[in-house]
Amino acid sequence: MISSAHVLVVDSDPLNRVVLENTLSEDCQVTLCENSDTALQVIATNNIDLIITDITLLERSGALFLQKLKESPTTYMIPVIIISSSNSYSDEAKGLQMGAVDYITKPFSPLIVKARVKIHLALKQKSDLLEKLACIDGLTELPNRRLLDKHLAQQWQLCQSTQQSLVLMLVDIDYFKAYNDVHGFAGGDECLVKVAHALELVIHQQQGFVARYDGVRFCVVVKGLNSQQVELLCDSMHDAVEQLLLPHKASPICAHVSISIGTAIVSKDYSLGIENCFKDADCALSFAHANQERMVMVNR
């Protein structure tokens, strides 16, 4: 079994919880909950790989519990195993139709539970790997546009509800077409990879998110920063790229590869929406290029 896996047991019977913990704790991390409200709190603050719940819970608040899991973009992929005292085919069908991946009747065999959990954790691991590969840019190994859109939507909602600032940056390598003309496409790809890794190191120190936005541009998402902190972060990004010392013979502004940054900060007015925030950052980046400025910021 996957030792790093985290299994959540949601069962109103304390004896069942103890038996399941003893059955699974040798092979994976196990968290116990007696009701769905507590379970949702645990899920919100932990990475859960699999959930085991009982049918008595399903009959009361379990329907809403499963519905919330399957409707949320962050939890719908978590496999749910129902352990039930009912051996009714209709109850089993109901549980599976609601989104469970398996149904085990009580009294259950610990060996059967352990084997089923092992199977579903392995399937979950493969599914997670495929999901990760689908969201990673093949060249730079940064998150791609698909994952960027998903992450930004989550952060937008979070910052709006908590009244934190959200910072969106578009980062462009200066005169990259000219760089490709001189250094070739292989050299251009190598440049992109090195710049991507330099930006990733800086942004991760700020607990931010950086993705490949399109061919030559990167997108950075950070929350909770003010204008002064954003300027310092942009300086760190410029310094990280300049320290690569990648020669750029075709650049009219620098002997080495450099970047320009367009930044949009949303502090209060989230009504403009994500699309307009991108437009602000894009306009700021265009202005930075036109005026040969390192960074231009739009504040809302």
XYZ file of N, CA, C and O in Angstrom, residues 131-285:
620
model
N -3.383 13.272 -14.267
C -3.874 14.641 -14.107
C -2.703 15.618 -14.050
O -2.754 16.703 -14.647
N -1.642 15.211 -13.348
C -0.464 16.075 -13.237
C 0.205 16.264 -14.595
O 0.573 17.382 -14.971
N 0.348 15.155 -15.337
C 0.983 15.243 -16.656
C 0.165 16.106 -17.605
O 0.717 16.810 -18.452
N -1.150 16.060 -17.465
C -2.024 16.862 -18.327
C -1.944 18.342 -18.009
O -2.365 19.173 -18.810
N -1.399 18.677 -16.838
C -1.359 20.068 -16.392
C 0.047 20.657 -16.379
O 0.258 21.754 -15.855
N 1.018 19.926 -16.917
C 2.407 20.376 -16.900
C 2.876 20.702 -18.312
O 2.635 19.939 -19.257
N 3.536 21.830 -18.462
C 4.124 22.206 -19.748
C 5.292 21.279 -20.066
O 6.199 21.100 -19.239
N 5.285 20.700 -21.243
C 6.275 19.699 -21.590
C 7.698 20.212 -21.657
O 8.639 19.457 -21.409
N 7.894 21.476 -21.993
C 9.244 22.023 -22.132
C 9.802 22.502 -20.797
O 10.865 22.065 -20.364
N 9.094 23.387 -20.132
C 9.620 24.023 -18.921
C 9.307 23.252 -17.647
O 9.902 23.511 -16.602
N 8.362 22.308 -17.732
C 7.881 21.545 -16.583
C 7.173 22.422 -15.552
O 6.948 22.006 -14.422
N 6.813 23.630 -15.951
C 5.955 24.463 -15.112
C 4.493 24.066 -15.342
O 4.173 23.413 -16.325
N 3.595 24.461 -14.445
C 2.168 24.287 -14.737
C 1.811 24.955 -16.056
O 2.371 25.988 -16.417
N 0.876 24.364 -16.787
C 0.453 24.943 -18.064
C -0.780 25.821 -17.880
O -1.236 26.061 -16.766
N -1.325 26.286 -19.005
C -2.454 27.208 -18.950
C -3.686 26.575 -18.287
O -4.446 27.243 -17.585
N -3.868 25.298 -18.503
C -5.013 24.605 -17.910
C -4.965 24.680 -16.387
O -5.964 25.013 -15.733
N -3.816 24.365 -15.814
C -3.689 24.404 -14.359
C -3.698 25.843 -13.849
O -4.212 26.115 -12.753
N -3.148 26.760 -14.637
C -3.179 28.170 -14.262
C -4.614 28.657 -14.102
O -4.957 29.320 -13.110
N -5.462 28.350 -15.077
C -6.861 28.790 -15.012
C -7.556 28.220 -13.782
O -8.320 28.926 -13.104
N -7.291 26.968 -13.472
C -7.904 26.327 -12.307
C -7.414 26.975 -11.011
O -8.209 27.302 -10.116
N -6.099 27.175 -10.918
C -5.526 27.763 -9.707
C -5.995 29.198 -9.508
O -6.352 29.605 -8.394
N -6.018 29.959 -10.591
C -6.408 31.363 -10.484
C -7.869 31.499 -10.055
O -8.211 32.380 -9.258
N -8.732 30.633 -10.571
C -10.144 30.675 -10.176
C -10.299 30.414 -8.675
O -11.082 31.083 -7.989
N -9.518 29.463 -8.158
C -9.574 29.153 -6.722
C -9.052 30.315 -5.886
O -9.659 30.699 -4.871
N -7.923 30.894 -6.312
C -7.332 31.991 -5.552
C -8.184 33.256 -5.622
O -8.275 34.012 -4.653
N -8.818 33.471 -6.756
C -9.702 34.636 -6.913
C -10.848 34.556 -5.913
O -11.157 35.523 -5.217
N -11.455 33.380 -5.826
C -12.570 33.176 -4.898
C -12.106 33.316 -3.452
O -12.780 33.943 -2.625
N -10.940 32.760 -3.149
C -10.406 32.833 -1.790
C -10.094 34.260 -1.390
O -10.478 34.719 -0.298
N -9.401 35.003 -2.257
C -9.028 36.382 -1.938
C -10.257 37.285 -1.836
O -10.302 38.202 -1.013
N -11.241 37.017 -2.658
C -12.471 37.809 -2.602
C -13.190 37.599 -1.271
O -13.680 38.550 -0.665
N -13.225 36.346 -0.800
C -13.943 36.054 0.449
C -13.170 36.518 1.676
O -13.769 36.861 2.697
N -11.842 36.546 1.593
C -11.024 36.941 2.744
C -10.520 38.384 2.646
O -9.819 38.849 3.539
N -10.867 39.068 1.539
C -10.452 40.455 1.316
C -8.936 40.617 1.318
O -8.396 41.607 1.818
N -8.245 39.627 0.770
C -6.806 39.744 0.540
C -6.568 40.296 -0.856
O -7.413 40.170 -1.738
N -5.402 40.860 -1.046
C -5.039 41.301 -2.387
C -4.632 40.096 -3.228
O -4.121 39.097 -2.703
N -4.858 40.203 -4.523
C -4.408 39.186 -5.463
C -3.561 39.866 -6.530
O -3.979 40.878 -7.111
N -2.394 39.317 -6.776
C -1.448 39.893 -7.727
C -1.303 38.956 -8.920
O -1.025 37.769 -8.765
N -1.511 39.506 -10.109
C -1.354 38.759 -11.353
C -0.271 39.427 -12.185
O -0.369 40.613 -12.495
N 0.753 38.676 -12.546
C 1.869 39.215 -13.331
C 2.014 38.441 -14.641
O 1.932 37.211 -14.646
N 2.226 39.155 -15.718
C 2.638 38.556 -16.985
C 4.096 38.916 -17.213
O 4.461 40.097 -17.189
N 4.919 37.903 -17.414
C 6.370 38.078 -17.550
C 6.785 37.665 -18.956
O 6.462 36.556 -19.408
N 7.510 38.551 -19.625
C 7.909 38.304 -21.015
C 9.416 38.424 -21.141
O 10.033 39.320 -20.546
N 10.016 37.536 -21.915
C 11.453 37.646 -22.205
C 11.633 38.682 -23.309
O 11.022 38.571 -24.387
N 12.454 39.667 -23.059
C 12.637 40.769 -24.000
C 13.296 40.295 -25.299
O 14.293 39.574 -25.273
N 12.697 40.727 -26.422
C 13.258 40.480 -27.754
C 13.577 38.993 -27.980
O 14.645 38.626 -28.470
N 12.603 38.157 -27.612
C 12.858 36.717 -27.693
C 12.886 36.224 -29.142
O 13.629 35.292 -29.468
N 12.091 36.823 -30.018
C 12.141 36.423 -31.433
C 13.528 36.666 -32.007
O 14.073 35.819 -32.724
N 14.096 37.816 -31.649
C 15.455 38.109 -32.102
C 16.453 37.122 -31.498
O 17.443 36.736 -32.148
N 16.201 36.713 -30.260
C 17.074 35.725 -29.605
C 17.041 34.408 -30.385
O 18.085 33.802 -30.653
N 15.835 33.984 -30.778
C 15.717 32.753 -31.567
C 16.424 32.872 -32.909
O 17.055 31.920 -33.387
N 16.327 34.049 -33.531
C 16.964 34.254 -34.831
C 18.475 34.090 -34.746
O 19.109 33.571 -35.672
N 19.054 34.532 -33.641
C 20.513 34.474 -33.481
C 20.970 33.136 -32.917
O 21.948 32.537 -33.394
N 20.262 32.636 -31.900
C 20.719 31.452 -31.170
C 20.023 30.163 -31.604
O 20.389 29.081 -31.134
N 19.042 30.274 -32.490
C 18.339 29.081 -32.959
C 17.236 28.652 -31.999
O 17.200 29.073 -30.845
N 16.356 27.796 -32.511
C 15.222 27.377 -31.690
C 15.655 26.507 -30.511
O 15.049 26.555 -29.440
N 16.701 25.713 -30.695
C 17.200 24.897 -29.575
C 17.731 25.797 -28.472
O 17.476 25.568 -27.282
N 18.449 26.852 -28.875
C 18.930 27.815 -27.893
C 17.792 28.555 -27.223
O 17.832 28.845 -26.021
N 16.731 28.841 -28.006
C 15.555 29.501 -27.436
C 14.861 28.639 -26.398
O 14.439 29.128 -25.343
N 14.750 27.348 -26.712
C 14.126 26.427 -25.748
C 14.945 26.347 -24.462
O 14.391 26.340 -23.356
N 16.259 26.292 -24.603
C 17.127 26.234 -23.417
C 16.980 27.502 -22.579
O 16.949 27.453 -21.343
N 16.866 28.630 -23.261
C 16.671 29.905 -22.565
C 15.356 29.899 -21.787
O 15.300 30.308 -20.626
N 14.284 29.434 -22.424
C 12.981 29.373 -21.765
C 13.026 28.516 -20.506
O 12.466 28.876 -19.466
N 13.689 27.379 -20.603
C 13.770 26.463 -19.458
C 14.528 27.116 -18.301
O 14.089 27.055 -17.139
N 15.647 27.773 -18.606
C 16.451 28.385 -17.545
C 15.715 29.560 -16.896
O 15.751 29.723 -15.673
N 15.048 30.357 -17.695
C 14.282 31.473 -17.146
C 13.121 30.953 -16.299
O 12.839 31.471 -15.217
N 12.459 29.908 -16.776
C 11.338 29.319 -16.037
C 11.779 28.847 -14.661
O 11.108 29.117 -13.651
N 12.905 28.164 -14.594
C 13.380 27.647 -13.310
C 13.807 28.778 -12.379
O 13.612 28.692 -11.157
N 14.400 29.829 -12.948
C 14.806 30.978 -12.129
C 13.585 31.661 -11.517
O 13.566 32.012 -10.332
N 12.536 31.855 -12.330
C 11.309 32.471 -11.831
C 10.633 31.583 -10.795
O 10.128 32.066 -9.769
N 10.632 30.290 -11.049
C 9.969 29.348 -10.141
C 10.609 29.405 -8.756
O 9.903 29.397 -7.733
N 11.918 29.481 -8.699
C 12.618 29.526 -7.416
C 12.229 30.765 -6.621
O 11.954 30.695 -5.420
N 12.175 31.909 -7.295
C 11.817 33.161 -6.619
C 10.362 33.135 -6.149
O 10.060 33.497 -5.008
N 9.466 32.709 -7.012
C 8.038 32.756 -6.693
C 7.671 31.765 -5.604
O 6.844 32.061 -4.735
N 8.282 30.603 -5.607
C 7.980 29.616 -4.569
C 8.419 30.093 -3.191
O 7.830 29.706 -2.181
N 9.442 30.915 -3.139
C 9.855 31.487 -1.849
C 8.781 32.405 -1.279
O 8.717 32.622 -0.073
N 7.936 32.932 -2.152
C 6.821 33.785 -1.736
C 5.513 32.992 -1.637
O 4.450 33.579 -1.465
N 5.627 31.656 -1.738
C 4.455 30.774 -1.721
C 3.468 31.158 -2.830
O 2.251 31.086 -2.651
N 4.030 31.574 -3.962
C 3.218 31.950 -5.106
C 3.149 30.832 -6.125
O 3.615 29.708 -5.896
N 2.583 31.151 -7.267
C 2.336 30.164 -8.330
C 2.823 30.766 -9.638
O 2.501 31.911 -9.964
N 3.596 30.004 -10.398
C 4.069 30.473 -11.695
C 3.788 29.400 -12.734
O 3.970 28.200 -12.485
N 3.305 29.828 -13.906
C 2.951 28.900 -14.978
C 3.429 29.463 -16.306
O 3.694 30.662 -16.441
N 3.524 28.584 -17.303
C 3.793 29.047 -18.660
C 2.461 29.491 -19.259
O 1.528 28.691 -19.397
N 2.375 30.759 -19.611
C 1.107 31.337 -20.062
C 0.875 31.083 -21.552
O -0.192 30.676 -21.975
N 1.899 31.343 -22.348
C 1.843 31.039 -23.778
C 3.272 30.839 -24.259
O 4.152 30.548 -23.454
N 3.532 31.017 -25.541
C 4.828 30.678 -26.107
C 6.035 31.194 -25.343
O 6.950 30.450 -25.027
N 6.048 32.494 -25.055
C 7.233 33.088 -24.433
C 6.912 33.804 -23.132
O 7.794 34.343 -22.477
N 5.658 33.802 -22.726
C 5.278 34.525 -21.513
C 4.941 33.566 -20.366
O 4.448 32.467 -20.584
N 5.225 34.053 -19.170
C 4.899 33.322 -17.953
C 3.877 34.134 -17.159
O 3.801 35.355 -17.299
N 3.119 33.439 -16.332
C 2.135 34.112 -15.484
C 2.410 33.764 -14.031
O 2.651 32.602 -13.688
N 2.385 34.786 -13.188
C 2.633 34.623 -11.759
C 1.380 35.041 -10.992
O 0.776 36.079 -11.303
N 0.996 34.238 -10.012
C -0.140 34.557 -9.141
C 0.339 34.509 -7.695
O 0.869 33.486 -7.250
N 0.179 35.624 -6.997
C 0.562 35.709 -5.582
C -0.547 36.445 -4.840
O -1.147 37.379 -5.385
N -0.799 36.063 -3.619
C -1.845 36.756 -2.860
C -1.255 37.411 -1.614
O -0.210 36.994 -1.093
N -1.948 38.471 -1.155
C -1.617 39.091 0.119
C -0.484 40.097 0.098
O -0.011 40.514 1.161
N -0.046 40.549 -1.082
C 1.056 41.510 -1.152
C 0.532 42.911 -1.445
O -0.451 43.076 -2.162
N 1.222 43.926 -0.894
C 0.908 45.314 -1.246
C 1.828 45.768 -2.375
O 2.709 45.011 -2.822
N 1.648 47.006 -2.823
C 2.404 47.506 -3.979
C 3.910 47.479 -3.742
O 4.686 47.098 -4.634
N 4.335 47.865 -2.554
C 5.770 47.884 -2.257
C 6.346 46.474 -2.275
O 7.444 46.245 -2.803
N 5.622 45.522 -1.718
C 6.091 44.135 -1.714
C 6.128 43.560 -3.122
O 7.018 42.777 -3.454
N 5.180 43.973 -3.959
C 5.173 43.528 -5.359
C 6.402 44.060 -6.085
O 7.047 43.335 -6.857
N 6.762 45.303 -5.850
C 7.950 45.874 -6.483
C 9.202 45.108 -6.075
O 10.075 44.839 -6.916
N 9.299 44.763 -4.810
C 10.459 43.997 -4.331
C 10.504 42.613 -4.978
O 11.578 42.120 -5.345
N 9.330 41.996 -5.121
C 9.271 40.682 -5.768
C 9.691 40.781 -7.228
O 10.445 39.932 -7.728
N 9.245 41.814 -7.920
C 9.650 42.006 -9.320
C 11.147 42.221 -9.441
O 11.790 41.700 -10.365
N 11.712 42.973 -8.506
C 13.168 43.162 -8.499
C 13.887 41.827 -8.346
O 14.907 41.574 -9.007
N 13.364 40.976 -7.464
C 13.979 39.662 -7.251
C 13.886 38.809 -8.514
O 14.824 38.074 -8.856
N 12.778 38.905 -9.237
C 12.622 38.159 -10.485
C 13.605 38.648 -11.536
O 14.252 37.848 -12.235
N 13.745 39.967 -11.663
C 14.720 40.526 -12.603
C 16.127 40.078 -12.239
O 16.908 39.669 -13.115
N 16.470 40.160 -10.966
C 17.816 39.774 -10.524
C 18.091 38.303 -10.827
O 19.191 37.945 -11.273
N 17.105 37.441 -10.594
C 17.288 36.010 -10.818
C 17.566 35.709 -12.287
O 18.421 34.865 -12.608
N 16.871 36.403 -13.197
C 17.083 36.190 -14.626
C 18.419 36.777 -15.063
O 19.162 36.157 -15.845
N 18.748 37.965 -14.561
C 20.020 38.599 -14.939
C 21.210 37.788 -14.458
O 22.252 37.731 -15.125
N 21.069 37.128 -13.308
C 22.171 36.323 -12.772
C 22.430 35.057 -13.584
O 23.468 34.412 -13.420
N 21.502 34.714 -14.473
C 21.744 33.581 -15.362
C 22.851 33.893 -16.364
O 23.488 32.978 -16.899
N 23.034 35.187 -16.659
C 24.071 35.645 -17.589
C 23.969 34.944 -18.948
O 24.977 34.487 -19.524
N 22.734 34.893 -19.465
C 22.530 34.303 -20.787
C 22.764 35.377 -21.851
O 21.999 36.341 -21.935
N 23.790 35.249 -22.668
C 24.084 36.286 -23.662
C 22.935 36.484 -24.645
O 22.324 35.517 -25.103
N 22.614 37.748 -24.943
C 21.549 38.070 -25.904
C 22.138 39.103 -26.876
O 22.018 40.312 -26.687
N 22.766 38.606 -27.937
C 23.475 39.466 -28.871
C 22.536 40.380 -29.658
O 22.972 41.420 -30.159
N 21.263 40.007 -29.752
C 20.333 40.787 -30.562
C 19.511 41.772 -29.744
O 18.662 42.476 -30.293
N 19.734 41.843 -28.450
C 18.944 42.752 -27.616
C 19.519 44.164 -27.664
O 20.719 44.359 -27.438
N 18.690 45.170 -27.936
C 19.176 46.555 -27.952
C 19.232 47.203 -26.573
O 19.690 48.326 -26.436
N 18.776 46.480 -25.539
C 18.708 47.095 -24.205
C 19.609 46.436 -23.188
O 19.887 47.013 -22.131
N 20.108 45.224 -23.477
C 20.914 44.521 -22.474
C 21.778 43.479 -23.168
O 21.371 42.874 -24.166
N 22.976 43.268 -22.627
C 23.874 42.278 -23.209
C 23.422 40.855 -22.892
O 23.848 39.898 -23.551
N 22.576 40.738 -21.881
C 22.098 39.425 -21.472
C 20.568 39.372 -21.558
O 19.902 40.402 -21.703
N 20.033 38.169 -21.440
C 18.584 37.983 -21.466
C 17.957 38.741 -20.298
O 18.434 38.677 -19.160
N 16.895 39.475 -20.600
C 16.191 40.258 -19.579
C 14.690 40.024 -19.731
O 14.232 39.443 -20.713
N 13.938 40.488 -18.748
C 12.486 40.299 -18.779
C 11.775 41.624 -18.533
O 12.343 42.568 -17.980
N 10.528 41.691 -18.958
C 9.630 42.795 -18.629
C 8.401 42.205 -17.946
O 7.995 41.074 -18.244
N 7.806 42.989 -17.040
C 6.704 42.467 -16.232
C 5.535 43.450 -16.249
O 5.716 44.643 -16.008
N 4.348 42.926 -16.540
C 3.116 43.684 -16.411
C 2.320 43.136 -15.248
O 2.065 41.934 -15.185
N 1.932 44.007 -14.313
C 1.324 43.557 -13.063
C -0.034 44.197 -12.834
O -0.200 45.413 -13.018
N -0.989 43.380 -12.424
C -2.299 43.870 -12.007
C -2.530 43.435 -10.569
O -2.376 42.254 -10.247
N -2.870 44.404 -9.714
C -3.172 44.113 -8.308
C -4.646 44.394 -8.049
O -5.124 45.503 -8.308
N -5.329 43.380 -7.551
C -6.724 43.557 -7.154
C -6.763 43.564 -5.631
O -6.443 42.565 -4.991
N -7.145 44.708 -5.068
C -7.159 44.838 -3.613
C -8.561 44.757 -3.027
O -8.766 44.164 -1.976
N -9.517 45.362 -3.717
C -10.881 45.412 -3.181
C -11.940 45.055 -4.218
O -12.875 44.316 -3.935
N -11.784 45.587 -5.408
C -12.825 45.455 -6.422
C -12.629 44.184 -7.247
O -11.930 44.186 -8.260
N -13.260 43.100 -6.808
C -13.174 41.842 -7.542
C -14.267 41.717 -8.592
O -14.363 40.704 -9.273
N -15.078 42.743 -8.718
C -16.183 42.688 -9.681
C -15.693 42.757 -11.126
O -16.425 42.409 -12.048
N -14.463 43.212 -11.356
C -13.953 43.327 -12.721
C -13.767 41.965 -13.375
O -13.791 41.844 -14.605
N -13.551 40.909 -12.582
C -13.419 39.566 -13.121
C -12.002 39.226 -13.564
O -11.160 40.107 -13.780
N -11.754 37.938 -13.715
C -10.412 37.453 -14.050
C -9.978 37.906 -15.435
O -8.822 38.288 -15.654
N -10.888 37.869 -16.393
C -10.534 38.233 -17.772
C -10.035 39.675 -17.852
O -9.026 39.962 -18.517
N -10.707 40.592 -17.155
C -10.271 41.990 -17.160
C -8.967 42.178 -16.401
O -8.174 43.070 -16.726
N -8.756 41.336 -15.407
C -7.481 41.387 -14.684
C -6.329 41.010 -15.615
O -5.271 41.644 -15.611
N -6.543 39.989 -16.437
C -5.545 39.614 -17.441
C -5.307 40.765 -18.427
O -4.166 41.034 -18.821
N -6.380 41.425 -18.828
C -6.246 42.544 -19.762
C -5.412 43.665 -19.148
O -4.580 44.277 -19.834
N -5.636 43.936 -17.864
C -4.847 44.968 -17.186
C -3.364 44.603 -17.174
O -2.491 45.444 -17.439
N -3.071 43.345 -16.844
C -1.673 42.898 -16.798
C -1.048 42.938 -18.188
O 0.128 43.314 -18.353
N -1.830 42.571 -19.204
C -1.337 42.572 -20.577
C -1.050 43.995 -21.051
O -0.019 44.260 -21.699
N -1.937 44.922 -20.729
C -1.718 46.332 -21.094
C -0.494 46.894 -20.381
O 0.297 47.650 -20.966
N -0.342 46.524 -19.122
C 0.820 46.979 -18.354
C 2.108 46.435 -18.960
O 3.122 47.146 -19.056
N 2.081 45.182 -19.417
C 3.263 44.583 -20.041
C 3.582 45.282 -21.361
O 4.756 45.570 -21.654
